[in-house]
Short mmCIF file of C-alpha atoms and ligand atoms in Angstrom, two decimals:
data_model
loop_
_atom_site.label_atom_id
_atom_site.label_comp_id
_atom_site.label_asym_id
_atom_site.label_seq_id
_atom_site.Cartn_x
_atom_site.Cartn_y
_atom_site.Cartn_z
CA UNK F 584 -37.34 93.56 -63.45
CA UNK F 585 -39.23 95.80 -60.86
CA UNK F 586 -37.60 94.86 -57.89
CA UNK F 587 -40.89 93.98 -55.95
CA UNK F 588 -38.94 93.83 -52.48
CA UNK F 589 -38.44 98.05 -52.65
CA UNK F 590 -42.42 98.78 -53.56
CA UNK F 591 -44.36 100.81 -52.76
CA UNK F 592 -41.84 102.99 -51.16
CA UNK F 593 -39.17 102.71 -54.05
CA UNK F 594 -39.65 101.75 -57.75
CA UNK F 595 -36.59 100.65 -59.13
CA UNK F 596 -35.55 97.94 -61.81
CA UNK F 597 -32.92 95.38 -61.56
CA UNK F 598 -31.24 94.38 -64.94
CA UNK F 599 -29.99 90.59 -65.30
CA UNK F 600 -27.30 89.98 -67.39
CA UNK F 601 -26.76 86.48 -66.89
CA UNK F 602 -28.95 83.44 -65.46
CA UNK F 603 -27.23 83.44 -62.14
CA UNK F 604 -28.81 86.98 -61.29
CA UNK F 605 -32.11 85.67 -62.89
CA UNK F 606 -32.12 82.82 -60.78
CA UNK F 607 -31.05 84.97 -57.06
CA UNK F 608 -33.40 87.42 -58.28
CA UNK F 609 -36.23 84.60 -58.21
CA UNK F 610 -34.73 83.16 -54.30
CA UNK F 611 -34.67 86.51 -52.90
CA UNK F 612 -38.02 88.06 -54.12
CA UNK F 613 -36.84 90.72 -56.55
CA UNK F 614 -39.72 89.20 -58.77
CA UNK F 615 -42.26 86.60 -57.40
CA UNK F 616 -45.81 85.16 -57.67
CA UNK F 617 -46.10 81.60 -59.68
CA UNK F 618 -46.76 82.78 -63.16
CA UNK F 619 -44.02 86.29 -62.92
CA UNK F 620 -41.43 83.39 -61.73
CA UNK F 621 -42.51 81.04 -64.65
CA UNK F 622 -41.76 83.76 -67.37
CA UNK F 623 -38.78 84.90 -65.24
CA UNK F 624 -37.00 81.45 -65.61
CA UNK F 625 -38.07 80.70 -69.39
CA UNK F 626 -36.04 84.26 -69.95
CA UNK F 627 -33.25 83.15 -67.82
CA UNK F 628 -32.61 80.19 -69.70
CA UNK F 629 -32.97 82.20 -72.79
CA UNK F 630 -30.40 84.64 -71.53
CA UNK F 631 -27.98 82.03 -70.20
CA UNK F 632 -27.83 80.22 -73.31
CA UNK F 633 -27.53 83.44 -75.36
CA UNK F 634 -24.36 84.03 -73.22
CA UNK F 635 -22.45 80.92 -74.44
CA UNK F 636 -19.41 81.72 -76.59
CA UNK F 637 -19.41 78.53 -78.48
CA UNK F 638 -21.88 75.24 -79.47
CA UNK F 639 -19.44 72.85 -78.05
CA UNK F 640 -20.96 71.15 -75.01
CA UNK F 641 -24.05 73.30 -75.48
CA UNK F 642 -26.23 70.51 -74.27
CA UNK F 643 -24.58 70.16 -71.11
CA UNK F 644 -24.45 73.98 -70.49
CA UNK F 645 -28.13 74.00 -71.25
CA UNK F 646 -28.90 71.48 -68.50
CA UNK F 647 -26.92 73.27 -66.15
CA UNK F 648 -28.60 76.46 -66.47
CA UNK F 649 -32.23 74.47 -66.16
CA UNK F 650 -31.16 72.97 -63.19
CA UNK F 651 -29.80 76.06 -61.38
CA UNK F 652 -33.11 78.03 -62.20
CA UNK F 653 -35.58 74.91 -61.36
CA UNK F 654 -33.64 74.79 -57.71
CA UNK F 655 -34.68 78.55 -57.04
CA UNK F 656 -38.44 78.09 -55.91
CA UNK F 657 -40.14 74.54 -55.07
CA UNK F 658 -43.69 75.45 -54.94
CA UNK F 659 -45.25 77.41 -57.77
CA UNK F 660 -45.83 74.95 -60.63
CA UNK F 661 -45.33 77.69 -63.45
CA UNK F 662 -41.44 77.67 -62.83
CA UNK F 663 -41.13 74.14 -63.98
CA UNK F 664 -43.75 74.10 -66.22
CA UNK F 665 -41.80 76.77 -68.15
CA UNK F 666 -38.53 75.49 -67.87
CA UNK F 667 -39.72 72.07 -69.05
CA UNK F 668 -41.55 73.96 -72.31
CA UNK F 669 -38.09 75.66 -72.86
CA UNK F 670 -36.26 72.36 -72.75
CA UNK F 671 -38.86 70.89 -75.27
CA UNK F 672 -38.22 73.75 -77.54
CA UNK F 673 -34.63 73.19 -77.08
CA UNK F 674 -34.76 69.41 -77.86
CA UNK F 675 -37.02 69.69 -80.86
CA UNK F 676 -34.80 72.64 -82.13
CA UNK F 677 -31.27 71.26 -81.78
CA UNK F 678 -30.91 70.75 -85.55
CA UNK F 679 -30.90 74.66 -86.20
CA UNK F 680 -27.69 76.78 -86.42
CA UNK F 681 -26.08 78.02 -82.72
CA UNK F 682 -27.43 81.34 -83.61
CA UNK F 683 -30.72 80.70 -84.56
CA UNK F 684 -31.34 78.18 -81.81
CA UNK F 685 -30.33 81.08 -79.42
CA UNK F 686 -32.90 83.24 -81.17
CA UNK F 687 -35.73 80.50 -80.96
CA UNK F 688 -35.12 79.87 -77.03
CA UNK F 689 -35.55 84.08 -76.93
CA UNK F 690 -38.88 83.80 -79.01
CA UNK F 691 -40.12 81.09 -76.72
CA UNK F 692 -39.83 82.95 -73.84
CA UNK F 693 -41.69 85.75 -75.29
CA UNK F 694 -44.22 83.79 -76.14
CA UNK F 695 -44.70 82.25 -72.43
CA UNK F 696 -44.81 86.00 -71.52
CA UNK F 697 -47.37 86.88 -73.83
CA UNK F 698 -49.36 84.06 -73.44
CA UNK F 699 -49.62 84.67 -69.77
CA UNK F 700 -51.18 88.25 -70.08
CA UNK F 701 -53.57 86.71 -72.80
CA UNK F 702 -54.61 83.75 -70.34
CA UNK F 703 -54.98 86.58 -67.45
CA UNK F 704 -57.34 88.56 -69.53
CA UNK F 705 -59.56 85.37 -70.33
CA UNK F 706 -59.67 84.68 -66.68
CA UNK F 707 -60.78 88.21 -65.81
CA UNK F 708 -63.28 87.49 -68.73
CA UNK F 709 -64.52 84.09 -67.25
CA UNK F 710 -64.52 85.54 -63.57
CA UNK F 711 -65.97 88.90 -64.04
CA UNK F 712 -69.43 87.07 -64.23
CA UNK F 713 -68.99 85.75 -60.58
CA UNK F 714 -68.64 89.15 -59.07
CA UNK F 715 -71.69 91.30 -58.17
CA UNK F 716 -72.11 94.98 -58.17
CA UNK F 717 -71.34 95.85 -54.95
CA UNK F 718 -69.15 93.05 -53.68
CA UNK F 719 -66.53 93.38 -51.21
CA UNK F 720 -63.82 91.00 -51.94
CA UNK F 721 -61.31 89.79 -49.88
CA UNK F 722 -57.81 88.95 -51.34
CA UNK F 723 -54.91 87.41 -50.08
CA UNK F 724 -51.07 87.77 -50.92
CA UNK F 725 -50.47 89.63 -54.66
CA UNK F 726 -52.32 88.06 -57.46
CA UNK F 727 -52.11 90.83 -59.73
CA UNK F 728 -50.12 91.93 -62.41
CA UNK F 729 -46.68 91.94 -60.61
CA UNK F 730 -47.32 88.33 -60.19
CA UNK F 731 -47.81 87.54 -63.43
CA UNK F 732 -46.67 88.90 -67.04
CA UNK F 733 -49.59 91.39 -66.77
CA UNK F 734 -53.27 92.33 -65.81
CA UNK F 735 -53.48 89.49 -62.54
CA UNK F 736 -55.15 86.63 -62.08
CA UNK F 737 -57.29 87.19 -58.99
CA UNK F 738 -56.51 91.31 -59.34
CA UNK F 739 -57.30 90.14 -62.99
CA UNK F 740 -61.16 89.28 -62.18
CA UNK F 741 -61.49 92.37 -59.99
CA UNK F 742 -59.77 94.50 -62.68
CA UNK F 743 -62.50 92.75 -65.12
CA UNK F 744 -65.23 93.28 -63.37
CA UNK F 745 -64.62 96.85 -62.31
CA UNK F 746 -63.82 97.85 -66.17
CA UNK F 747 -67.69 96.23 -66.56
CA UNK F 748 -69.06 99.04 -64.60
CA UNK F 749 -69.28 96.82 -61.22
CA UNK F 750 -68.92 99.04 -57.76
CA UNK F 751 -66.25 97.10 -55.60
CA UNK F 752 -64.61 97.38 -52.56
CA UNK F 753 -61.37 95.08 -52.07
CA UNK F 754 -60.18 94.20 -48.52
CA UNK F 755 -56.44 93.43 -48.86
CA UNK F 756 -54.88 91.03 -46.20
CA UNK F 757 -51.23 92.47 -45.37
CA UNK F 758 -49.94 88.75 -46.11
CA UNK F 759 -47.13 88.23 -43.40
CA UNK F 760 -44.28 87.82 -43.28
CA UNK F 761 -43.38 88.98 -46.81
CA UNK F 762 -46.44 91.37 -46.64
CA UNK F 763 -47.43 91.11 -50.34
CA UNK F 764 -50.61 92.65 -49.45
CA UNK F 765 -49.88 95.54 -47.79
CA UNK F 766 -46.94 96.29 -50.15
CA UNK F 767 -47.89 95.11 -53.46
CA UNK F 768 -51.83 94.73 -53.92
CA UNK F 769 -52.48 98.00 -52.21
CA UNK F 770 -49.97 99.70 -54.49
CA UNK F 771 -51.67 97.89 -57.74
CA UNK F 772 -55.26 98.45 -56.58
CA UNK F 773 -54.11 102.34 -55.69
CA UNK F 774 -52.68 102.99 -59.00
CA UNK F 775 -56.22 102.30 -60.28
CA UNK F 776 -58.44 104.13 -58.31
CA UNK F 777 -60.19 100.82 -56.75
CA UNK F 778 -61.30 101.27 -53.45
CA UNK F 779 -59.39 99.52 -51.11
CA UNK F 780 -59.00 98.39 -47.14
CA UNK F 781 -55.90 97.07 -45.73
CA UNK F 782 -56.42 94.36 -42.94
CA UNK F 783 -54.00 92.49 -40.86
CA UNK F 784 -54.39 89.12 -41.30
CA UNK F 785 -56.30 88.15 -38.10
CA UNK F 786 -59.18 90.22 -38.99
CA UNK F 787 -61.00 88.57 -41.95
CA UNK F 788 -63.25 86.26 -39.73
CA UNK F 789 -64.55 89.44 -37.71
CA UNK F 790 -65.26 91.25 -40.91
CA UNK F 791 -67.39 88.15 -42.19
CA UNK F 792 -69.43 87.83 -38.94
CA UNK F 793 -69.89 91.63 -39.94
CA UNK F 794 -70.99 90.57 -43.33
CA UNK F 795 -68.24 93.07 -44.27
CA UNK F 796 -66.65 90.71 -46.49
CA UNK F 797 -69.40 89.10 -49.17
CA UNK F 798 -66.58 86.74 -51.17
CA UNK F 799 -62.62 85.72 -51.26
CA UNK F 800 -60.59 85.67 -54.27
CA UNK F 801 -56.96 84.29 -54.42
CA UNK F 802 -54.25 83.06 -56.91
CA UNK F 803 -52.63 79.81 -56.60
CA UNK F 804 -48.97 78.32 -56.90
CA UNK F 805 -50.06 74.48 -57.72
CA UNK F 806 -53.20 73.03 -58.00
CA UNK F 807 -53.21 69.32 -57.65
CA UNK F 808 -55.55 66.97 -60.02
CA UNK F 809 -58.22 67.07 -57.44
CA UNK F 810 -58.29 70.41 -57.03
CA UNK F 811 -56.33 70.91 -53.39
CA UNK F 812 -54.54 74.44 -53.79
CA UNK F 813 -51.43 75.70 -52.57
CA UNK F 814 -51.33 79.56 -52.19
CA UNK F 815 -49.63 81.92 -49.87
CA UNK F 816 -49.52 81.08 -46.28
CA UNK F 817 -52.80 81.82 -44.53
CA UNK F 818 -54.74 81.15 -47.75
CA UNK F 819 -56.19 77.90 -45.99
CA UNK F 820 -57.79 79.42 -43.18
CA UNK F 821 -59.58 82.11 -45.10
CA UNK F 822 -61.22 79.00 -46.98
CA UNK F 823 -62.54 77.69 -43.87
CA UNK F 824 -63.71 80.87 -42.61
CA UNK F 825 -65.26 81.59 -45.91
CA UNK F 826 -67.21 78.39 -45.51
CA UNK F 827 -68.05 79.03 -42.29
CA UNK F 828 -69.97 82.11 -43.46
CA UNK F 829 -71.53 80.52 -46.57
CA UNK F 830 -69.13 82.83 -48.46
CA UNK F 831 -67.72 81.86 -52.03
CA UNK F 832 -64.11 81.09 -52.15
CA UNK F 833 -62.72 81.26 -55.40
CA UNK F 834 -59.23 80.81 -56.81
CA UNK F 835 -57.98 82.33 -60.05
CA UNK F 836 -54.97 80.41 -62.08
CA UNK F 837 -53.99 79.95 -65.53
CA UNK F 838 -53.84 76.00 -66.62
CA UNK F 839 -49.87 76.47 -66.09
CA UNK F 840 -50.51 76.14 -62.52
CA UNK F 841 -52.43 72.99 -62.47
CA UNK F 842 -50.26 69.89 -62.15
CA UNK F 843 -52.32 66.99 -63.12
CA UNK F 844 -49.20 64.60 -61.98
CA UNK F 845 -49.95 65.09 -58.63
CA UNK F 846 -53.48 63.31 -57.50
CA UNK F 847 -53.73 65.53 -54.27
CA UNK F 848 -52.35 68.51 -52.23
CA UNK F 849 -50.22 67.06 -49.89
CA UNK F 850 -47.97 65.76 -52.62
CA UNK F 851 -47.39 69.67 -53.38
CA UNK F 852 -43.56 70.70 -51.92
CA UNK F 853 -44.09 73.29 -49.40
CA UNK F 854 -41.05 76.06 -49.69
CA UNK F 855 -39.84 76.86 -45.99
CA UNK F 856 -38.04 80.44 -46.25
CA UNK F 857 -35.54 82.35 -44.23
CA UNK F 858 -36.62 82.53 -40.26
CA UNK F 859 -35.64 85.95 -40.48
CA UNK F 860 -38.20 86.71 -42.67
CA UNK F 861 -40.53 86.06 -39.55
CA UNK F 862 -38.28 87.62 -37.19
CA UNK F 863 -37.93 90.87 -38.74
CA UNK F 864 -39.48 93.58 -40.80
CA UNK F 865 -37.18 95.04 -43.02
CA UNK F 866 -34.25 94.77 -41.10
CA UNK F 867 -36.02 95.67 -37.80
CA UNK F 868 -35.95 92.85 -35.32
CA UNK F 869 -39.40 92.31 -33.89
CA UNK F 870 -38.54 89.78 -31.35
CA UNK F 871 -35.42 87.88 -29.46
CA UNK F 872 -33.03 87.62 -32.28
CA UNK F 873 -32.76 83.89 -31.57
CA UNK F 874 -36.49 82.81 -30.89
CA UNK F 875 -37.28 79.70 -32.61
CA UNK F 876 -39.45 80.02 -35.96
CA UNK F 877 -41.37 78.28 -38.72
CA UNK F 878 -41.95 79.84 -42.27
CA UNK F 879 -43.62 77.62 -44.06
CA UNK F 880 -44.29 80.17 -47.48
CA UNK F 881 -47.72 78.39 -48.63
CA UNK F 882 -50.53 75.92 -47.40
CA UNK F 883 -53.01 73.58 -49.26
CA UNK F 884 -56.79 74.66 -49.27
CA UNK F 885 -58.56 71.67 -49.79
CA UNK F 886 -60.80 71.29 -52.64
CA UNK F 887 -63.65 70.76 -50.96
CA UNK F 888 -63.57 74.33 -49.27
CA UNK F 889 -63.07 75.91 -53.21
CA UNK F 890 -66.05 76.97 -55.00
CA UNK F 891 -64.94 77.15 -58.22
CA UNK F 892 -61.39 77.47 -60.13
CA UNK F 893 -61.39 80.16 -62.64
CA UNK F 894 -58.99 79.38 -65.39
CA UNK F 895 -58.29 80.58 -68.99
CA UNK F 896 -60.25 77.66 -70.40
CA UNK F 897 -63.48 78.48 -68.26
CA UNK F 898 -64.50 78.18 -64.74
CA UNK F 899 -63.95 74.59 -63.26
CA UNK F 900 -66.33 73.36 -60.49
CA UNK F 901 -66.35 70.46 -57.97
CA UNK F 902 -65.87 67.61 -58.68
CA UNK F 903 -62.19 69.05 -59.81
CA UNK F 904 -60.97 65.79 -60.66
CA UNK F 905 -63.38 65.66 -63.49
CA UNK F 906 -63.91 69.38 -64.42
CA UNK F 907 -60.06 69.90 -64.39
CA UNK F 908 -59.01 67.08 -66.88
CA UNK F 909 -61.96 68.21 -68.89
CA UNK F 910 -60.50 71.58 -69.52
CA UNK F 911 -57.14 70.37 -69.85
CA UNK F 912 -58.22 67.50 -72.84
CA UNK F 913 -59.71 70.78 -74.38
CA UNK F 914 -56.51 72.72 -74.19
CA UNK F 915 -54.86 69.83 -75.53
CA UNK F 916 -56.76 69.28 -78.42
CA UNK F 917 -56.98 73.32 -78.82
CA UNK F 918 -53.07 73.07 -79.16
CA UNK F 919 -53.45 70.22 -81.59
CA UNK F 920 -56.07 71.37 -83.73
O1 MRU E 577 -44.04 83.98 -52.26
P1 MRU E 577 -45.09 84.61 -53.69
O2 MRU E 577 -44.86 86.26 -53.28
O3 MRU E 577 -44.18 84.02 -54.84
O4 MRU E 577 -46.20 83.76 -53.49
C1 MRU E 577 -47.24 84.02 -54.23
C2 MRU E 577 -48.78 83.69 -54.23
O5 MRU E 577 -48.96 82.80 -53.22
C3 MRU E 577 -49.75 84.21 -55.11
O6 MRU E 577 -50.71 84.26 -54.35
C4 MRU E 577 -49.53 83.19 -56.30
O7 MRU E 577 -48.27 82.95 -56.57
C5 MRU E 577 -50.57 83.70 -57.53
S1 MRU E 577 -49.90 84.73 -58.39
C6 MRU E 577 -50.83 85.41 -59.72
#
């Protein structure tokens, strides 16, 4: 996997030969972004099982690997969704020979990867009609190819609109403290020559007031049944600003991010990360080394501030309880069919 901590200065890759290496890569943000974490966890589980020497006690071994990977990061639904899907495949194929079971798990991880790219392309297809020629779009964090198996969610919508010939400018929040916007989103957009303007996280209100930003689109880490959406810290204030300025605020995410077991966003676990991420930038201390810090990695945008949620199954509009449930049932029936 590409080491996202080193971008954009260095394009280096980390090769994982054990599930522990994958777990650490997720924890340390070598790989990040909800769908990408899910894909990595699925491959980590397949890899851990692949490395087992004997079928004896392989159920216990599977559970141990599952647990380790599930404890890496708490907020993104996709991580748990992918691990649960792998577990179901393991249980349903327990009758296979040890080597065929290993292969089956690798195939499932690959399917999760391919389906994610497909989902992103569909999100782009549905979302591009919400973008007008000449829009200046604000995005937060990185919801691009790096954060997924490819193409991206929020950036997938932008890519699809650009591919259709729309002239778009993208304002990118730097996204303190980990700087996903400054380091990763700018890198992705620049590669595709999409006009990009980097701003610090406190500039959005001013630019909205001036009419320089015409809509906001972000990704998501977990969407509750009522549409409340956890995404990178700093997303919630953008939704408040967008509403104050009567701008559309869109969320783009695959259905694997939707958690219908949660009725509202207050139930979403919010990760608190290492305080040194706030005190420092790349080992340079910005403040007093011991100053007290809070570092919640995500916040929850209330559903009432979200104009639409763009998924691979179509666009959900308020009331999200109904529209998400409707899309979920279509997904089930498609799967069953
Ligand atoms: O902490 P991160 O970098 O994993 O957080 C990522 C985000 O918040 C993204 O916006 C979200 O996962 C959507 S990625 C398609």
